[in-house]
PDB file of C-alpha atoms in Angstrom:
ATOM      1  CA  MET V  19      16.302 -83.917 -81.182  1.00  0.00           C
ATOM      2  CA  ILE V  20      17.564 -80.687 -79.379  1.00  0.00           C
ATOM      3  CA  GLU V  21      18.446 -80.835 -75.567  1.00  0.00           C
ATOM      4  CA  ILE V  22      18.502 -77.481 -73.599  1.00  0.00           C
ATOM      5  CA  ARG V  23      19.754 -77.436 -69.970  1.00  0.00           C
ATOM      6  CA  PHE V  24      18.890 -74.443 -67.716  1.00  0.00           C
ATOM      7  CA  HIS V  25      20.850 -73.510 -64.871  1.00  0.00           C
ATOM      8  CA  GLY V  26      19.487 -71.120 -62.254  1.00  0.00           C
ATOM      9  CA  ARG V  27      18.946 -70.548 -58.690  1.00  0.00           C
ATOM     10  CA  GLY V  28      15.883 -71.366 -56.507  1.00  0.00           C
ATOM     11  CA  GLY V  29      13.533 -68.303 -57.102  1.00  0.00           C
ATOM     12  CA  GLN V  30      14.749 -67.299 -60.392  1.00  0.00           C
ATOM     13  CA  GLY V  31      12.246 -69.320 -62.512  1.00  0.00           C
ATOM     14  CA  ALA V  32      14.534 -71.811 -64.073  1.00  0.00           C
ATOM     15  CA  VAL V  33      11.843 -74.633 -64.014  1.00  0.00           C
ATOM     16  CA  VAL V  34       9.163 -72.395 -65.348  1.00  0.00           C
ATOM     17  CA  ALA V  35      11.289 -71.193 -67.969  1.00  0.00           C
ATOM     18  CA  ALA V  36      11.970 -74.767 -69.179  1.00  0.00           C
ATOM     19  CA  LYS V  37       8.236 -75.299 -69.360  1.00  0.00           C
ATOM     20  CA  ILE V  38       7.510 -72.086 -71.104  1.00  0.00           C
ATOM     21  CA  LEU V  39      10.152 -72.865 -73.681  1.00  0.00           C
ATOM     22  CA  ALA V  40       8.686 -76.197 -74.134  1.00  0.00           C
ATOM     23  CA  ASP V  41       5.150 -74.738 -74.605  1.00  0.00           C
ATOM     24  CA  ALA V  42       6.626 -72.505 -77.164  1.00  0.00           C
ATOM     25  CA  PHE V  43       7.975 -75.173 -79.391  1.00  0.00           C
ATOM     26  CA  PHE V  44       4.616 -77.123 -78.868  1.00  0.00           C
ATOM     27  CA  HIS V  45       2.730 -74.201 -80.462  1.00  0.00           C
ATOM     28  CA  GLU V  46       5.033 -74.879 -83.367  1.00  0.00           C
ATOM     29  CA  GLY V  47       4.143 -78.247 -83.653  1.00  0.00           C
ATOM     30  CA  LYS V  48       7.115 -80.031 -82.039  1.00  0.00           C
ATOM     31  CA  HIS V  49       7.129 -82.845 -79.552  1.00  0.00           C
ATOM     32  CA  VAL V  50       8.447 -81.574 -76.129  1.00  0.00           C
ATOM     33  CA  GLN V  51       9.396 -82.602 -72.784  1.00  0.00           C
ATOM     34  CA  SER V  52      10.473 -80.412 -69.817  1.00  0.00           C
ATOM     35  CA  PHE V  53      11.249 -81.261 -66.210  1.00  0.00           C
ATOM     36  CA  PRO V  54      13.393 -80.061 -63.294  1.00  0.00           C
ATOM     37  CA  ALA V  55      16.116 -81.904 -61.337  1.00  0.00           C
ATOM     38  CA  PHE V  56      16.202 -80.139 -57.771  1.00  0.00           C
ATOM     39  CA  GLY V  57      19.242 -80.511 -55.250  1.00  0.00           C
ATOM     40  CA  VAL V  58      18.777 -78.771 -52.040  1.00  0.00           C
ATOM     41  CA  GLU V  59      15.184 -77.225 -52.155  1.00  0.00           C
ATOM     42  CA  ARG V  60      15.419 -73.756 -51.075  1.00  0.00           C
ATOM     43  CA  ARG V  61      15.474 -70.205 -52.424  1.00  0.00           C
ATOM     44  CA  GLY V  62      18.950 -69.312 -53.702  1.00  0.00           C
ATOM     45  CA  ALA V  63      20.162 -73.098 -54.207  1.00  0.00           C
ATOM     46  CA  PRO V  64      21.328 -74.211 -57.765  1.00  0.00           C
ATOM     47  CA  VAL V  65      18.378 -75.631 -59.864  1.00  0.00           C
ATOM     48  CA  THR V  66      18.750 -77.426 -63.159  1.00  0.00           C
ATOM     49  CA  ALA V  67      15.796 -77.748 -65.589  1.00  0.00           C
ATOM     50  CA  PHE V  68      15.534 -79.626 -68.878  1.00  0.00           C
ATOM     51  CA  THR V  69      13.784 -79.374 -72.070  1.00  0.00           C
ATOM     52  CA  ARG V  70      13.895 -81.718 -74.961  1.00  0.00           C
ATOM     53  CA  ILE V  71      12.332 -80.722 -78.583  1.00  0.00           C
ATOM     54  CA  ASP V  72      11.963 -83.062 -81.500  1.00  0.00           C
ATOM     55  CA  ASP V  73       9.836 -83.422 -84.563  1.00  0.00           C
ATOM     56  CA  SER V  74       8.980 -87.104 -83.375  1.00  0.00           C
ATOM     57  CA  PRO V  75       7.676 -88.476 -79.964  1.00  0.00           C
ATOM     58  CA  ILE V  76      10.341 -88.262 -77.192  1.00  0.00           C
ATOM     59  CA  TYR V  77      10.449 -91.648 -75.482  1.00  0.00           C
ATOM     60  CA  ILE V  78      13.842 -91.058 -73.432  1.00  0.00           C
ATOM     61  CA  ARG V  79      13.128 -90.140 -69.703  1.00  0.00           C
ATOM     62  CA  CYS V  80      16.264 -89.076 -67.987  1.00  0.00           C
ATOM     63  CA  ASN V  81      18.139 -85.946 -67.203  1.00  0.00           C
ATOM     64  CA  ILE V  82      20.034 -84.284 -70.049  1.00  0.00           C
ATOM     65  CA  TYR V  83      23.916 -85.019 -69.772  1.00  0.00           C
ATOM     66  CA  GLU V  84      24.941 -83.932 -73.261  1.00  0.00           C
ATOM     67  CA  PRO V  85      22.862 -80.727 -74.324  1.00  0.00           C
ATOM     68  CA  ASP V  86      23.056 -78.669 -77.401  1.00  0.00           C
ATOM     69  CA  ILE V  87      22.076 -75.646 -75.532  1.00  0.00           C
ATOM     70  CA  ILE V  88      22.915 -74.482 -72.006  1.00  0.00           C
ATOM     71  CA  VAL V  89      20.912 -71.432 -70.652  1.00  0.00           C
ATOM     72  CA  VAL V  90      22.308 -69.806 -67.477  1.00  0.00           C
ATOM     73  CA  LEU V  91      20.069 -67.578 -65.403  1.00  0.00           C
ATOM     74  CA  ASP V  92      22.794 -66.793 -62.873  1.00  0.00           C
ATOM     75  CA  PRO V  93      26.211 -66.142 -63.934  1.00  0.00           C
ATOM     76  CA  THR V  94      27.749 -66.895 -60.517  1.00  0.00           C
ATOM     77  CA  LEU V  95      27.109 -70.374 -61.216  1.00  0.00           C
ATOM     78  CA  LEU V  96      29.692 -70.523 -63.631  1.00  0.00           C
ATOM     79  CA  HIS V  97      32.231 -70.203 -60.909  1.00  0.00           C
ATOM     80  CA  GLU V  98      30.521 -72.771 -58.341  1.00  0.00           C
ATOM     81  CA  THR V  99      29.433 -75.844 -60.789  1.00  0.00           C
ATOM     82  CA  SER V 100      30.373 -77.367 -64.011  1.00  0.00           C
ATOM     83  CA  VAL V 101      27.487 -75.638 -65.900  1.00  0.00           C
ATOM     84  CA  VAL V 102      29.347 -76.330 -69.384  1.00  0.00           C
ATOM     85  CA  GLY V 103      29.909 -80.016 -68.632  1.00  0.00           C
ATOM     86  CA  GLY V 104      28.686 -82.194 -71.147  1.00  0.00           C
ATOM     87  CA  LEU V 105      27.831 -79.475 -73.799  1.00  0.00           C
ATOM     88  CA  LYS V 106      28.395 -80.809 -77.270  1.00  0.00           C
ATOM     89  CA  ALA V 107      31.255 -79.265 -79.169  1.00  0.00           C
ATOM     90  CA  GLY V 108      30.267 -75.960 -80.711  1.00  0.00           C
ATOM     91  CA  GLY V 109      27.088 -75.811 -78.487  1.00  0.00           C
ATOM     92  CA  LEU V 110      25.312 -72.549 -77.671  1.00  0.00           C
ATOM     93  CA  ILE V 111      25.422 -71.019 -74.021  1.00  0.00           C
ATOM     94  CA  VAL V 112      22.790 -68.169 -73.349  1.00  0.00           C
ATOM     95  CA  LEU V 113      24.109 -66.076 -70.264  1.00  0.00           C
ATOM     96  CA  ASN V 114      22.597 -63.587 -68.163  1.00  0.00           C
ATOM     97  CA  ILE V 115      25.278 -61.052 -68.338  1.00  0.00           C
ATOM     98  CA  ALA V 116      25.837 -57.612 -69.746  1.00  0.00           C
ATOM     99  CA  PRO V 117      27.404 -58.285 -73.021  1.00  0.00           C
ATOM    100  CA  ARG V 118      31.362 -58.205 -72.719  1.00  0.00           C
ATOM    101  CA  PRO V 119      34.335 -60.098 -73.656  1.00  0.00           C
ATOM    102  CA  LEU V 120      34.753 -63.301 -71.653  1.00  0.00           C
ATOM    103  CA  SER V 121      37.835 -64.187 -69.809  1.00  0.00           C
ATOM    104  CA  ASN V 122      36.727 -67.599 -68.987  1.00  0.00           C
ATOM    105  CA  PRO V 123      38.732 -70.053 -70.950  1.00  0.00           C
ATOM    106  CA  GLU V 124      36.184 -72.797 -70.539  1.00  0.00           C
ATOM    107  CA  LEU V 125      33.774 -70.816 -72.478  1.00  0.00           C
ATOM    108  CA  GLN V 126      36.016 -70.188 -75.415  1.00  0.00           C
ATOM    109  CA  ARG V 127      34.991 -73.527 -77.220  1.00  0.00           C
ATOM    110  CA  TYR V 128      31.347 -72.510 -77.499  1.00  0.00           C
ATOM    111  CA  THR V 129      29.105 -69.915 -79.031  1.00  0.00           C
ATOM    112  CA  VAL V 130      28.293 -67.648 -76.306  1.00  0.00           C
ATOM    113  CA  ALA V 131      25.442 -65.020 -76.194  1.00  0.00           C
ATOM    114  CA  ALA V 132      24.486 -62.572 -73.662  1.00  0.00           C
ATOM    115  CA  VAL V 133      21.753 -60.364 -72.594  1.00  0.00           C
ATOM    116  CA  ASP V 134      21.321 -58.504 -69.260  1.00  0.00           C
ATOM    117  CA  ALA V 135      18.191 -60.317 -68.227  1.00  0.00           C
ATOM    118  CA  THR V 136      18.706 -58.946 -64.614  1.00  0.00           C
ATOM    119  CA  ALA V 137      18.294 -55.426 -65.853  1.00  0.00           C
ATOM    120  CA  ILE V 138      15.487 -56.044 -67.895  1.00  0.00           C
ATOM    121  CA  ALA V 139      13.590 -57.984 -65.141  1.00  0.00           C
ATOM    122  CA  VAL V 140      14.140 -55.110 -62.717  1.00  0.00           C
ATOM    123  CA  LYS V 141      12.996 -52.568 -65.456  1.00  0.00           C
ATOM    124  CA  HIS V 142       9.717 -54.470 -65.952  1.00  0.00           C
ATOM    125  CA  ASN V 143       9.149 -55.025 -62.039  1.00  0.00           C
ATOM    126  CA  LEU V 144       9.610 -58.794 -62.185  1.00  0.00           C
ATOM    127  CA  GLY V 145      10.517 -59.806 -58.616  1.00  0.00           C
ATOM    128  CA  THR V 146      12.479 -57.286 -56.659  1.00  0.00           C
ATOM    129  CA  SER V 147      15.353 -55.128 -57.390  1.00  0.00           C
ATOM    130  CA  THR V 148      17.457 -57.470 -55.059  1.00  0.00           C
ATOM    131  CA  ASN V 149      15.795 -60.865 -56.244  1.00  0.00           C
ATOM    132  CA  PRO V 150      14.764 -60.158 -59.895  1.00  0.00           C
ATOM    133  CA  ILE V 151      12.987 -63.164 -61.806  1.00  0.00           C
ATOM    134  CA  VAL V 152      15.101 -63.293 -64.980  1.00  0.00           C
ATOM    135  CA  ASN V 153      13.125 -66.268 -66.613  1.00  0.00           C
ATOM    136  CA  THR V 154      11.122 -64.892 -69.200  1.00  0.00           C
ATOM    137  CA  ALA V 155      13.738 -62.315 -70.344  1.00  0.00           C
ATOM    138  CA  ILE V 156      16.195 -65.157 -70.815  1.00  0.00           C
ATOM    139  CA  LEU V 157      13.591 -66.826 -73.053  1.00  0.00           C
ATOM    140  CA  GLY V 158      13.335 -63.987 -75.364  1.00  0.00           C
ATOM    141  CA  ALA V 159      17.153 -64.005 -75.610  1.00  0.00           C
ATOM    142  CA  PHE V 160      17.020 -67.719 -76.439  1.00  0.00           C
ATOM    143  CA  ALA V 161      14.547 -67.027 -79.332  1.00  0.00           C
ATOM    144  CA  GLN V 162      16.843 -64.386 -80.992  1.00  0.00           C
ATOM    145  CA  VAL V 163      20.101 -66.070 -80.731  1.00  0.00           C
ATOM    146  CA  SER V 164      19.153 -69.753 -81.161  1.00  0.00           C
ATOM    147  CA  GLY V 165      16.805 -68.931 -84.134  1.00  0.00           C
ATOM    148  CA  LEU V 166      14.857 -72.192 -83.293  1.00  0.00           C
ATOM    149  CA  VAL V 167      11.750 -70.733 -82.115  1.00  0.00           C
ATOM    150  CA  ARG V 168       9.830 -67.507 -83.042  1.00  0.00           C
ATOM    151  CA  ILE V 169       9.484 -64.940 -80.473  1.00  0.00           C
ATOM    152  CA  GLU V 170       5.850 -64.691 -81.081  1.00  0.00           C
ATOM    153  CA  SER V 171       5.436 -68.428 -79.926  1.00  0.00           C
ATOM    154  CA  VAL V 172       7.481 -67.563 -76.801  1.00  0.00           C
ATOM    155  CA  LEU V 173       5.373 -64.702 -76.112  1.00  0.00           C
ATOM    156  CA  GLN V 174       2.336 -66.824 -76.586  1.00  0.00           C
ATOM    157  CA  ALA V 175       3.468 -69.312 -74.165  1.00  0.00           C
ATOM    158  CA  ILE V 176       4.569 -66.621 -71.605  1.00  0.00           C
ATOM    159  CA  ARG V 177       0.867 -65.241 -71.865  1.00  0.00           C
ATOM    160  CA  GLU V 178      -0.733 -68.563 -71.230  1.00  0.00           C
ATOM    161  CA  GLY V 179       2.053 -69.968 -68.466  1.00  0.00           C
ATOM    162  CA  VAL V 180       3.053 -67.155 -66.386  1.00  0.00           C
ATOM    163  CA  PRO V 181       0.714 -66.879 -63.357  1.00  0.00           C
ATOM    164  CA  LYS V 182       1.530 -63.268 -62.357  1.00  0.00           C
ATOM    165  CA  GLY V 183       2.097 -60.224 -64.730  1.00  0.00           C
ATOM    166  CA  PRO V 184       2.013 -62.010 -68.134  1.00  0.00           C
ATOM    167  CA  GLU V 185       2.117 -58.691 -69.989  1.00  0.00           C
ATOM    168  CA  GLN V 186       5.248 -57.439 -67.889  1.00  0.00           C
ATOM    169  CA  ASN V 187       6.697 -60.884 -68.649  1.00  0.00           C
ATOM    170  CA  ALA V 188       6.063 -60.693 -72.339  1.00  0.00           C
ATOM    171  CA  ALA V 189       7.468 -57.263 -72.572  1.00  0.00           C
ATOM    172  CA  ALA V 190      10.681 -58.369 -70.620  1.00  0.00           C
ATOM    173  CA  ALA V 191      11.075 -61.225 -73.192  1.00  0.00           C
ATOM    174  CA  GLN V 192      10.518 -58.873 -76.222  1.00  0.00           C
ATOM    175  CA  ASP V 193      13.133 -56.447 -74.746  1.00  0.00           C
ATOM    176  CA  ALA V 194      15.731 -59.289 -74.286  1.00  0.00           C
ATOM    177  CA  TYR V 195      14.852 -60.506 -77.808  1.00  0.00           C
ATOM    178  CA  GLU V 196      16.013 -57.027 -78.997  1.00  0.00           C
ATOM    179  CA  GLN V 197      19.072 -56.704 -76.872  1.00  0.00           C
ATOM    180  CA  ALA V 198      20.547 -60.291 -76.897  1.00  0.00           C
ATOM    181  CA  SER V 199      23.815 -60.682 -78.835  1.00  0.00           C
ATOM    182  CA  LEU V 200      26.446 -63.119 -79.668  1.00  0.00           C
ATOM    183  CA  ILE V 201      29.551 -62.373 -77.770  1.00  0.00           C
ATOM    184  CA  THR V 202      32.107 -65.175 -78.856  1.00  0.00           C
ATOM    185  CA  THR V 203      32.036 -68.095 -81.222  1.00  0.00           C
ATOM    186  CA  PRO V 204      34.425 -70.961 -81.571  1.00  0.00           C
ATOM    187  CA  ALA V 205      35.712 -69.289 -84.759  1.00  0.00           C
ATOM    188  CA  THR V 206      36.348 -65.967 -83.135  1.00  0.00           C
ATOM    189  CA  ASN V 207      38.584 -67.742 -80.505  1.00  0.00           C
ATOM    190  CA  LYS V 208      40.904 -69.285 -82.857  1.00  0.00           C
TER     191      LYS V 208
END
């Protein structure tokens, strides 16, 4: 089983991203599960969402406390909450930041990938320039750096699951797929 935890803020589309990713894996014949965990329900508040993927039916029904992968839609959350809490050793973090060396020592134990999903969302007019919706772009990056799901499956799930601007969202995911890169791995930090 692969467990993925999304961290974002209300209005960024973390919950929709978790569902679209589950749909993409479903298109590839996997058993999936996705669900949110809301704190304070308001725009801008931290939001967590979860996706489970397996080759067999999934019977577990609880939040994900020890994920294999973490997806962070808003990098300011790295300073506010324990985003990497419970991440398995050597786990993957997909960050919405412009690729650059990281100074956060907490991230040095993990494989970290980056994509500037904010710039990509703004380029494709997803949301506004002050409040871009980055969820579909980050999914393109996820497909590239995880290698777990094909970009074609992600694009299909976006076109089927995004209620507004499916082609703009698919184009954002494709751009992120092409721009995402690994910026650190545990081996490079020794």
